[in-house]
Amino acid sequence: MPTERTADLLISAYKDEMSTRRKFESKDKSGNVLFVLYFPPITRFDRQKAQTLAGSDEGLVVSTQLLCQTAQKEDGSQAFDMSDAQVLQRSLPEKVLNELELFMMNIEVTVDEAKKD
């Protein structure tokens, strides 16, 4: 009786999670939605590709490249062009990219936690 490979069992266990996108809504100060982005789960392959495209292993450079690589519109098309990474880094406040990139990586940080660091 053939046994399933461990890799196949692991991949099968996370199949549903890998097909689920998370929704990010950016709102103005009045609470009006400015735009909506969708993020699929990030894989190690995605990170390696972003690092290669960024030509750097510096975290902030790679995370913005990863943002441009993975953010999607509702229809699944890319929300950003790969060349947008440097433009976003130069043209947006740090807090805006931090919010987007932390959401993309599924990292939740409270104000109290951030103050401790």
PDB file of C-alpha atoms in Angstrom:
ATOM      1  CA  MET A   1       0.000   0.000   0.000  1.00  0.00           C
ATOM      2  CA  PRO A   2       1.671   3.257  -1.128  1.00  0.00           C
ATOM      3  CA  THR A   3       2.023   5.944   1.501  1.00  0.00           C
ATOM      4  CA  GLU A   4       1.500   9.607   0.712  1.00  0.00           C
ATOM      5  CA  ARG A   5       4.609  11.707   0.711  1.00  0.00           C
ATOM      6  CA  THR A   6       4.966  14.012   3.690  1.00  0.00           C
ATOM      7  CA  ALA A   7       5.240  17.026   1.386  1.00  0.00           C
ATOM      8  CA  ASP A   8       1.946  16.077  -0.284  1.00  0.00           C
ATOM      9  CA  LEU A   9       0.218  15.703   3.091  1.00  0.00           C
ATOM     10  CA  LEU A  10       1.499  19.095   4.206  1.00  0.00           C
ATOM     11  CA  ILE A  11       0.487  20.836   0.982  1.00  0.00           C
ATOM     12  CA  SER A  12      -2.949  19.203   1.104  1.00  0.00           C
ATOM     13  CA  ALA A  13      -3.472  20.374   4.696  1.00  0.00           C
ATOM     14  CA  TYR A  14      -2.993  24.037   3.664  1.00  0.00           C
ATOM     15  CA  LYS A  15      -4.750  23.877   0.289  1.00  0.00           C
ATOM     16  CA  ASP A  16      -7.768  25.940   1.422  1.00  0.00           C
ATOM     17  CA  GLU A  17      -5.595  28.566   3.084  1.00  0.00           C
ATOM     18  CA  MET A  18      -3.509  28.936  -0.079  1.00  0.00           C
ATOM     19  CA  SER A  19      -6.600  29.764  -2.134  1.00  0.00           C
ATOM     20  CA  THR A  20      -8.009  32.363   0.277  1.00  0.00           C
ATOM     21  CA  ARG A  21      -7.279  36.044  -0.259  1.00  0.00           C
ATOM     22  CA  ARG A  22      -7.494  38.668   2.480  1.00  0.00           C
ATOM     23  CA  LYS A  23      -9.152  42.027   1.787  1.00  0.00           C
ATOM     24  CA  PHE A  24      -7.503  45.354   2.690  1.00  0.00           C
ATOM     25  CA  GLU A  25      -9.531  48.576   2.571  1.00  0.00           C
ATOM     26  CA  SER A  26      -7.746  51.913   2.652  1.00  0.00           C
ATOM     27  CA  LYS A  27      -9.962  54.651   4.060  1.00  0.00           C
ATOM     28  CA  ASP A  28      -9.678  58.410   4.253  1.00  0.00           C
ATOM     29  CA  LYS A  29     -10.088  60.350   7.517  1.00  0.00           C
ATOM     30  CA  SER A  30     -13.878  60.361   7.046  1.00  0.00           C
ATOM     31  CA  GLY A  31     -14.009  56.588   6.728  1.00  0.00           C
ATOM     32  CA  ASN A  32     -14.663  56.538   2.982  1.00  0.00           C
ATOM     33  CA  VAL A  33     -13.006  53.657   1.136  1.00  0.00           C
ATOM     34  CA  LEU A  34     -10.275  54.971  -1.180  1.00  0.00           C
ATOM     35  CA  PHE A  35      -9.270  51.620  -2.656  1.00  0.00           C
ATOM     36  CA  VAL A  36      -9.411  47.903  -1.951  1.00  0.00           C
ATOM     37  CA  LEU A  37      -6.551  45.427  -2.321  1.00  0.00           C
ATOM     38  CA  TYR A  38      -6.555  41.658  -2.007  1.00  0.00           C
ATOM     39  CA  PHE A  39      -3.638  39.566  -0.818  1.00  0.00           C
ATOM     40  CA  PRO A  40      -3.098  35.862  -1.370  1.00  0.00           C
ATOM     41  CA  PRO A  41      -0.958  34.028   1.185  1.00  0.00           C
ATOM     42  CA  ILE A  42       2.752  34.735   0.775  1.00  0.00           C
ATOM     43  CA  THR A  43       5.027  31.799   0.123  1.00  0.00           C
ATOM     44  CA  ARG A  44       8.761  31.436   0.582  1.00  0.00           C
ATOM     45  CA  PHE A  45       8.999  31.409  -3.220  1.00  0.00           C
ATOM     46  CA  ASP A  46       7.268  34.828  -3.343  1.00  0.00           C
ATOM     47  CA  ARG A  47       9.796  36.249  -0.869  1.00  0.00           C
ATOM     48  CA  GLN A  48      12.754  34.865  -2.802  1.00  0.00           C
ATOM     49  CA  LYS A  49      11.404  36.242  -6.079  1.00  0.00           C
ATOM     50  CA  ALA A  50      10.872  39.686  -4.504  1.00  0.00           C
ATOM     51  CA  GLN A  51      14.408  39.676  -3.116  1.00  0.00           C
ATOM     52  CA  THR A  52      15.806  38.795  -6.543  1.00  0.00           C
ATOM     53  CA  LEU A  53      13.746  41.489  -8.271  1.00  0.00           C
ATOM     54  CA  ALA A  54      14.688  44.056  -5.617  1.00  0.00           C
ATOM     55  CA  GLY A  55      18.375  43.254  -6.048  1.00  0.00           C
ATOM     56  CA  SER A  56      18.736  43.578  -2.282  1.00  0.00           C
ATOM     57  CA  ASP A  57      18.219  41.649   0.913  1.00  0.00           C
ATOM     58  CA  GLU A  58      17.323  44.822   2.866  1.00  0.00           C
ATOM     59  CA  GLY A  59      13.921  44.223   4.487  1.00  0.00           C
ATOM     60  CA  LEU A  60      12.219  47.497   3.570  1.00  0.00           C
ATOM     61  CA  VAL A  61      13.236  47.240  -0.077  1.00  0.00           C
ATOM     62  CA  VAL A  62      12.136  43.608  -0.338  1.00  0.00           C
ATOM     63  CA  SER A  63       8.807  44.165   1.455  1.00  0.00           C
ATOM     64  CA  THR A  64       7.773  46.952  -0.935  1.00  0.00           C
ATOM     65  CA  GLN A  65       8.798  44.799  -3.894  1.00  0.00           C
ATOM     66  CA  LEU A  66       6.731  41.975  -2.410  1.00  0.00           C
ATOM     67  CA  LEU A  67       3.778  44.365  -2.040  1.00  0.00           C
ATOM     68  CA  CYS A  68       3.935  45.263  -5.732  1.00  0.00           C
ATOM     69  CA  GLN A  69       4.307  41.607  -6.640  1.00  0.00           C
ATOM     70  CA  THR A  70       1.401  40.213  -4.594  1.00  0.00           C
ATOM     71  CA  ALA A  71      -1.275  42.930  -4.196  1.00  0.00           C
ATOM     72  CA  GLN A  72      -4.274  42.251  -6.385  1.00  0.00           C
ATOM     73  CA  LYS A  73      -7.417  43.990  -7.542  1.00  0.00           C
ATOM     74  CA  GLU A  74     -10.770  42.307  -6.947  1.00  0.00           C
ATOM     75  CA  ASP A  75     -10.580  40.554 -10.343  1.00  0.00           C
ATOM     76  CA  GLY A  76      -7.215  38.987  -9.426  1.00  0.00           C
ATOM     77  CA  SER A  77      -5.105  41.214 -11.662  1.00  0.00           C
ATOM     78  CA  GLN A  78      -2.013  42.900 -10.236  1.00  0.00           C
ATOM     79  CA  ALA A  79      -2.726  46.151  -8.410  1.00  0.00           C
ATOM     80  CA  PHE A  80       0.771  47.526  -8.972  1.00  0.00           C
ATOM     81  CA  ASP A  81       3.399  47.392 -11.670  1.00  0.00           C
ATOM     82  CA  MET A  82       6.711  45.987 -10.501  1.00  0.00           C
ATOM     83  CA  SER A  83       8.323  49.350 -11.251  1.00  0.00           C
ATOM     84  CA  ASP A  84       6.022  51.025  -8.685  1.00  0.00           C
ATOM     85  CA  ALA A  85       8.105  49.848  -5.704  1.00  0.00           C
ATOM     86  CA  GLN A  86      10.638  52.689  -5.811  1.00  0.00           C
ATOM     87  CA  VAL A  87       7.948  55.258  -6.612  1.00  0.00           C
ATOM     88  CA  LEU A  88       5.911  54.158  -3.579  1.00  0.00           C
ATOM     89  CA  GLN A  89       8.999  54.271  -1.337  1.00  0.00           C
ATOM     90  CA  ARG A  90       9.802  57.825  -2.441  1.00  0.00           C
ATOM     91  CA  SER A  91       6.263  59.205  -2.567  1.00  0.00           C
ATOM     92  CA  LEU A  92       4.361  57.826   0.426  1.00  0.00           C
ATOM     93  CA  PRO A  93       4.694  58.380   4.165  1.00  0.00           C
ATOM     94  CA  GLU A  94       6.425  55.475   5.910  1.00  0.00           C
ATOM     95  CA  LYS A  95       3.287  54.715   7.951  1.00  0.00           C
ATOM     96  CA  VAL A  96       1.252  54.041   4.788  1.00  0.00           C
ATOM     97  CA  LEU A  97       3.679  51.440   3.448  1.00  0.00           C
ATOM     98  CA  ASN A  98       4.059  49.949   6.933  1.00  0.00           C
ATOM     99  CA  GLU A  99       0.293  49.479   7.219  1.00  0.00           C
ATOM    100  CA  LEU A 100       0.022  47.864   3.778  1.00  0.00           C
ATOM    101  CA  GLU A 101       3.066  45.633   4.166  1.00  0.00           C
ATOM    102  CA  LEU A 102       2.183  44.458   7.681  1.00  0.00           C
ATOM    103  CA  PHE A 103      -1.307  43.535   6.456  1.00  0.00           C
ATOM    104  CA  MET A 104       0.174  41.766   3.436  1.00  0.00           C
ATOM    105  CA  MET A 105       2.403  39.691   5.744  1.00  0.00           C
ATOM    106  CA  ASN A 106      -0.536  39.043   8.098  1.00  0.00           C
ATOM    107  CA  ILE A 107       1.280  40.700  11.008  1.00  0.00           C
ATOM    108  CA  GLU A 108      -0.805  42.452  13.615  1.00  0.00           C
ATOM    109  CA  VAL A 109       0.931  44.989  15.839  1.00  0.00           C
ATOM    110  CA  THR A 110      -0.859  46.985  18.507  1.00  0.00           C
ATOM    111  CA  VAL A 111       0.291  50.449  19.539  1.00  0.00           C
ATOM    112  CA  ASP A 112       1.280  49.086  22.976  1.00  0.00           C
ATOM    113  CA  GLU A 113       3.394  46.325  21.420  1.00  0.00           C
ATOM    114  CA  ALA A 114       5.094  48.796  19.095  1.00  0.00           C
ATOM    115  CA  LYS A 115       5.957  51.074  22.033  1.00  0.00           C
ATOM    116  CA  LYS A 116       7.650  48.188  23.873  1.00  0.00           C
ATOM    117  CA  ASP A 117      10.046  47.647  20.981  1.00  0.00           C
TER     118      ASP A 117
END
